Amino acid sequence: MKKNFMKMMAVGAVAMGGSMGAMAQDVNLPAPDMKMQSMGVVEALATRHSVRNFSNKALSQQELSNLCWAALGKARDDEHRTAPTAMNRKEIRLFVFSAEKVWEYNARENSLRFVVDGDHRNLVAGGKAFSQDFVMDAPVSLVMVIDFDLFGSQNEQALMMGCVDAGNVSENINLYCQAVGLATVPRATMDVEGLKALLKLSDKQLPIMNNPVGWEKK
Ligand SMILES: Cc1cc2nc3c(=O)[nH]c(=O)nc-3n(C[C@H](O)[C@H](O)[C@H](O)COP(=O)(O)O)c2cc1C
């Protein structure tokens, strides 16, 4: 019995090729590679474009680490991120959807906290009324959530700041992907209510943007 339980825990971690974190299915990501070869920022700005045609080739754990770090990883020190936020409130939370699981990125630890099992990329693709099925081809989708508890208030101004801050994170993803040859598109379409239920979010937490990320299918 005990042996089977240990085996199940190991399978959960190995599904991502990762080391065992505090919880069985959390993933300690490898340190982001700051010395990787990439396009310069001017060329990335000049050539950035949205891609809606993905192959299902997976991202390696190193690529996922680099991607999450570029989106809103730790920069300079524990208190700062690669994307600025209003008054440095760091109210944008980043969820990673794959074909197997959903995690939340922890910038301080550069790790993924397990949230739920299963492929829920259909909720990122859209709702019943409108869905963009190409999202299900991308190996991961990054979903940005404004957390008004972290912001410290929930009014019109807080919503505006949250939208701007999520846009900063999304643009980090756009430019990073362009620079390293990954494909992405910034998106507002998604099943917001479905995502809130899945992620057990309260009314103080709002899914606002997402970026499917992978390799362009030529
Ligand atoms: C806030 C925002 C929301 C967007 N939502 C969607 C979306 O739901 N679905 C989609 O396919 N593209 C979406 N886009 C992508 C835009 O359509 C795209 O950026 C625009 O057409 C310009 O093309 P480019 O990114 O190739 O320059 C969104 C872009 C932004 C900035």
GROMACS .gro file of C-alpha atoms and ligand atoms in nm:
model
  249
    1MET     CA    1   0.000   0.000   0.000
    2LYS     CA    2   0.273   0.241   0.110
    3LYS     CA    3   0.483   0.134  -0.187
    4ASN     CA    4   0.198   0.210  -0.431
    5PHE     CA    5   0.143   0.554  -0.277
    6MET     CA    6   0.512   0.641  -0.317
    7LYS     CA    7   0.498   0.523  -0.678
    8MET     CA    8   0.197   0.747  -0.749
    9MET     CA    9   0.377   1.047  -0.599
   10ALA     CA   10   0.681   0.984  -0.815
   11VAL     CA   11   0.470   0.954  -1.133
   12GLY     CA   12   0.311   1.292  -1.057
   13ALA     CA   13   0.648   1.464  -1.041
   14VAL     CA   14   0.804   1.276  -1.329
   15ALA     CA   15   0.514   1.370  -1.559
   16MET     CA   16   0.697   1.704  -1.582
   17GLY     CA   17   1.039   1.547  -1.560
   18GLY     CA   18   1.082   1.745  -1.240
   19SER     CA   19   1.212   1.698  -0.892
   20MET     CA   20   0.972   1.645  -0.603
   21GLY     CA   21   0.863   1.971  -0.445
   22ALA     CA   22   0.703   2.034  -0.108
   23MET     CA   23   0.384   1.866  -0.233
   24ALA     CA   24   0.398   1.553  -0.442
   25GLN     CA   25   0.301   1.716  -0.767
   26ASP     CA   26   0.471   2.053  -0.727
   27VAL     CA   27   0.766   2.107  -0.959
   28ASN     CA   28   1.094   2.275  -0.875
   29LEU     CA   29   1.196   2.427  -1.207
   30PRO     CA   30   1.559   2.446  -1.316
   31ALA     CA   31   1.707   2.794  -1.278
   32PRO     CA   32   1.617   3.018  -1.575
   33ASP     CA   33   1.894   3.029  -1.832
   34MET     CA   34   2.004   3.394  -1.843
   35LYS     CA   35   2.282   3.330  -2.094
   36MET     CA   36   2.078   3.167  -2.369
   37GLN     CA   37   2.114   3.271  -2.731
   38SER     CA   38   1.826   3.500  -2.830
   39MET     CA   39   1.732   3.775  -3.072
   40GLY     CA   40   1.801   4.130  -2.954
   41VAL     CA   41   1.510   4.333  -2.819
   42VAL     CA   42   1.496   4.568  -3.119
   43GLU     CA   43   1.466   4.281  -3.367
   44ALA     CA   44   1.209   4.110  -3.143
   45LEU     CA   45   1.000   4.429  -3.139
   46ALA     CA   46   1.031   4.467  -3.515
   47THR     CA   47   0.927   4.108  -3.594
   48ARG     CA   48   0.685   4.013  -3.313
   49HIS     CA   49   0.358   3.874  -3.442
   50SER     CA   50   0.069   3.658  -3.324
   51VAL     CA   51   0.068   3.289  -3.415
   52ARG     CA   52  -0.250   3.079  -3.407
   53ASN     CA   53  -0.112   2.759  -3.557
   54PHE     CA   54   0.071   2.533  -3.310
   55SER     CA   55   0.240   2.195  -3.329
   56ASN     CA   56   0.194   1.975  -3.023
   57LYS     CA   57   0.569   1.948  -2.959
   58ALA     CA   58   0.624   1.981  -2.584
   59LEU     CA   59   0.833   2.242  -2.408
   60SER     CA   60   1.123   2.109  -2.206
   61GLN     CA   61   1.128   2.188  -1.838
   62GLN     CA   62   1.413   2.436  -1.901
   63GLU     CA   63   1.206   2.609  -2.170
   64LEU     CA   64   0.907   2.629  -1.935
   65SER     CA   65   1.125   2.773  -1.661
   66ASN     CA   66   1.268   3.035  -1.896
   67LEU     CA   67   0.919   3.122  -2.020
   68CYS     CA   68   0.762   3.166  -1.674
   69TRP     CA   69   1.063   3.364  -1.559
   70ALA     CA   70   1.037   3.595  -1.862
   71ALA     CA   71   0.665   3.642  -1.794
   72LEU     CA   72   0.695   3.753  -1.432
   73GLY     CA   73   0.992   3.589  -1.268
   74LYS     CA   74   1.210   3.730  -0.995
   75ALA     CA   75   1.427   4.018  -1.117
   76ARG     CA   76   1.692   4.214  -0.924
   77ASP     CA   77   1.574   4.086  -0.584
   78ASP     CA   78   1.292   3.901  -0.409
   79GLU     CA   79   1.061   4.202  -0.429
   80HIS     CA   80   1.080   4.277  -0.802
   81ARG     CA   81   0.958   4.098  -1.112
   82THR     CA   82   1.049   4.096  -1.482
   83ALA     CA   83   0.714   4.272  -1.545
   84PRO     CA   84   0.641   4.593  -1.350
   85THR     CA   85   0.314   4.625  -1.156
   86ALA     CA   86   0.144   4.938  -1.025
   87MET     CA   87   0.298   5.033  -0.688
   88ASN     CA   88   0.485   4.700  -0.712
   89ARG     CA   89   0.176   4.522  -0.578
   90LYS     CA   90   0.261   4.205  -0.777
   91GLU     CA   91  -0.110   4.127  -0.808
   92ILE     CA   92  -0.085   3.925  -1.129
   93ARG     CA   93  -0.087   3.549  -1.076
   94LEU     CA   94   0.023   3.312  -1.350
   95PHE     CA   95  -0.135   2.971  -1.407
   96VAL     CA   96   0.021   2.715  -1.641
   97PHE     CA   97  -0.218   2.484  -1.827
   98SER     CA   98  -0.076   2.173  -1.994
   99ALA     CA   99  -0.231   1.859  -2.142
  100GLU     CA  100  -0.182   1.686  -1.804
  101LYS     CA  101  -0.214   1.937  -1.523
  102VAL     CA  102  -0.259   2.296  -1.411
  103TRP     CA  103   0.000   2.466  -1.192
  104GLU     CA  104   0.056   2.814  -1.051
  105TYR     CA  105   0.398   2.972  -1.101
  106ASN     CA  106   0.579   3.081  -0.785
  107ALA     CA  107   0.824   3.355  -0.886
  108ARG     CA  108   1.019   3.360  -0.559
  109GLU     CA  109   1.081   2.988  -0.565
  110ASN     CA  110   1.088   2.951  -0.944
  111SER     CA  111   0.857   2.656  -0.898
  112LEU     CA  112   0.516   2.535  -1.004
  113ARG     CA  113   0.251   2.470  -0.741
  114PHE     CA  114   0.018   2.190  -0.842
  115VAL     CA  115  -0.342   2.311  -0.875
  116VAL     CA  116  -0.546   2.042  -1.048
  117ASP     CA  117  -0.505   1.732  -1.263
  118GLY     CA  118  -0.625   1.698  -1.618
  119ASP     CA  119  -0.634   1.882  -1.948
  120HIS     CA  120  -0.838   2.201  -1.902
  121ARG     CA  121  -0.703   2.393  -2.201
  122ASN     CA  122  -1.060   2.395  -2.342
  123LEU     CA  123  -1.146   2.656  -2.075
  124VAL     CA  124  -0.862   2.871  -2.205
  125ALA     CA  125  -0.974   2.819  -2.566
  126GLY     CA  126  -1.311   2.975  -2.483
  127GLY     CA  127  -1.664   2.910  -2.377
  128LYS     CA  128  -1.964   2.756  -2.547
  129ALA     CA  129  -2.046   3.072  -2.741
  130PHE     CA  130  -1.697   3.121  -2.888
  131SER     CA  131  -1.393   2.900  -2.876
  132GLN     CA  132  -1.058   2.910  -3.054
  133ASP     CA  133  -0.968   2.544  -3.076
  134PHE     CA  134  -0.607   2.606  -3.188
  135VAL     CA  135  -0.536   2.677  -2.820
  136MET     CA  136  -0.569   2.304  -2.749
  137ASP     CA  137  -0.277   2.234  -2.987
  138ALA     CA  138  -0.033   2.454  -2.794
  139PRO     CA  139   0.149   2.247  -2.528
  140VAL     CA  140   0.100   2.514  -2.262
  141SER     CA  141  -0.119   2.816  -2.202
  142LEU     CA  142  -0.028   3.082  -1.949
  143VAL     CA  143  -0.331   3.241  -1.782
  144MET     CA  144  -0.296   3.573  -1.603
  145VAL     CA  145  -0.526   3.641  -1.307
  146ILE     CA  146  -0.565   3.977  -1.134
  147ASP     CA  147  -0.574   3.918  -0.758
  148PHE     CA  148  -0.745   4.217  -0.598
  149ASP     CA  149  -0.658   4.088  -0.251
  150LEU     CA  150  -0.291   4.128  -0.344
  151PHE     CA  151  -0.360   4.468  -0.500
  152GLY     CA  152  -0.525   4.589  -0.179
  153SER     CA  153  -0.849   4.722  -0.327
  154GLN     CA  154  -1.113   4.633  -0.583
  155ASN     CA  155  -1.252   4.936  -0.758
  156GLU     CA  156  -1.238   5.087  -1.107
  157GLN     CA  157  -0.882   5.210  -1.058
  158ALA     CA  158  -0.766   4.870  -0.932
  159LEU     CA  159  -0.924   4.699  -1.233
  160MET     CA  160  -0.751   4.943  -1.470
  161MET     CA  161  -0.414   4.886  -1.302
  162GLY     CA  162  -0.467   4.510  -1.305
  163CYS     CA  163  -0.543   4.514  -1.678
  164VAL     CA  164  -0.233   4.721  -1.751
  165ASP     CA  165  -0.018   4.495  -1.535
  166ALA     CA  166  -0.151   4.180  -1.700
  167GLY     CA  167  -0.074   4.345  -2.035
  168ASN     CA  168   0.285   4.395  -1.921
  169VAL     CA  169   0.316   4.026  -1.837
  170SER     CA  170   0.159   3.927  -2.167
  171GLU     CA  171   0.395   4.151  -2.363
  172ASN     CA  172   0.693   4.001  -2.181
  173ILE     CA  173   0.570   3.663  -2.304
  174ASN     CA  174   0.517   3.795  -2.658
  175LEU     CA  175   0.865   3.943  -2.685
  176TYR     CA  176   1.038   3.653  -2.512
  177CYS     CA  177   0.871   3.404  -2.747
  178GLN     CA  178   0.968   3.607  -3.052
  179ALA     CA  179   1.325   3.632  -2.930
  180VAL     CA  180   1.372   3.258  -2.875
  181GLY     CA  181   1.168   3.120  -3.165
  182LEU     CA  182   0.855   3.019  -2.972
  183ALA     CA  183   0.505   3.099  -3.096
  184THR     CA  184   0.231   3.278  -2.901
  185VAL     CA  185  -0.070   3.506  -2.924
  186PRO     CA  186  -0.203   3.735  -2.650
  187ARG     CA  187  -0.570   3.654  -2.587
  188ALA     CA  188  -0.864   3.785  -2.386
  189THR     CA  189  -1.101   3.509  -2.502
  190MET     CA  190  -1.149   3.236  -2.239
  191ASP     CA  191  -1.422   3.081  -2.023
  192VAL     CA  192  -1.380   3.312  -1.725
  193GLU     CA  193  -1.649   3.152  -1.509
  194GLY     CA  194  -1.525   2.802  -1.592
  195LEU     CA  195  -1.169   2.901  -1.501
  196LYS     CA  196  -1.280   3.062  -1.175
  197ALA     CA  197  -1.458   2.742  -1.075
  198LEU     CA  198  -1.167   2.518  -1.176
  199LEU     CA  199  -0.902   2.729  -1.000
  200LYS     CA  200  -1.130   2.787  -0.698
  201LEU     CA  201  -1.098   3.163  -0.738
  202SER     CA  202  -1.312   3.408  -0.543
  203ASP     CA  203  -1.479   3.721  -0.679
  204LYS     CA  204  -1.159   3.904  -0.583
  205GLN     CA  205  -0.962   3.715  -0.848
  206LEU     CA  206  -1.024   3.768  -1.217
  207PRO     CA  207  -0.876   3.576  -1.515
  208ILE     CA  208  -0.794   3.855  -1.760
  209MET     CA  209  -0.551   3.745  -2.035
  210ASN     CA  210  -0.386   3.431  -2.161
  211ASN     CA  211  -0.104   3.331  -2.394
  212PRO     CA  212  -0.094   2.985  -2.552
  213VAL     CA  213   0.274   2.904  -2.612
  214GLY     CA  214   0.446   2.642  -2.825
  215TRP     CA  215   0.608   2.591  -3.161
  216GLU     CA  216   0.458   2.716  -3.484
  217LYS     CA  217   0.324   2.442  -3.710
  218LYS     CA  218   0.471   2.522  -4.050
  219LIG     C1  219  -0.593   4.267  -2.520
  219LIG     C2  220  -0.583   4.174  -2.639
  219LIG     C3  221  -0.678   4.074  -2.653
  219LIG     C4  222  -0.667   3.984  -2.759
  219LIG     N1  223  -0.755   3.879  -2.766
  219LIG     C5  224  -0.741   3.789  -2.866
  219LIG     C6  225  -0.825   3.674  -2.870
  219LIG     O1  226  -0.908   3.652  -2.784
  219LIG     N2  227  -0.806   3.587  -2.970
  219LIG     C7  228  -0.709   3.606  -3.067
  219LIG     O2  229  -0.698   3.521  -3.156
  219LIG     N3  230  -0.628   3.713  -3.066
  219LIG     C8  231  -0.641   3.804  -2.967
  219LIG     N4  232  -0.557   3.912  -2.961
  219LIG     C9  233  -0.449   3.927  -3.062
  219LIG    C10  234  -0.475   4.041  -3.159
  219LIG     O3  235  -0.582   4.006  -3.244
  219LIG    C11  236  -0.347   4.069  -3.237
  219LIG     O4  237  -0.246   4.107  -3.147
  219LIG    C12  238  -0.369   4.180  -3.337
  219LIG     O5  239  -0.454   4.136  -3.442
  219LIG    C13  240  -0.240   4.230  -3.401
  219LIG     O6  241  -0.167   4.122  -3.459
  219LIG     P1  242  -0.016   4.092  -3.418
  219LIG     O7  243  -0.016   4.048  -3.275
  219LIG     O8  244   0.027   3.983  -3.511
  219LIG     O9  245   0.060   4.217  -3.436
  219LIG    C14  246  -0.564   4.000  -2.856
  219LIG    C15  247  -0.470   4.103  -2.840
  219LIG    C16  248  -0.478   4.187  -2.731
  219LIG    C17  249  -0.372   4.292  -2.715
   0.00000   0.00000   0.00000
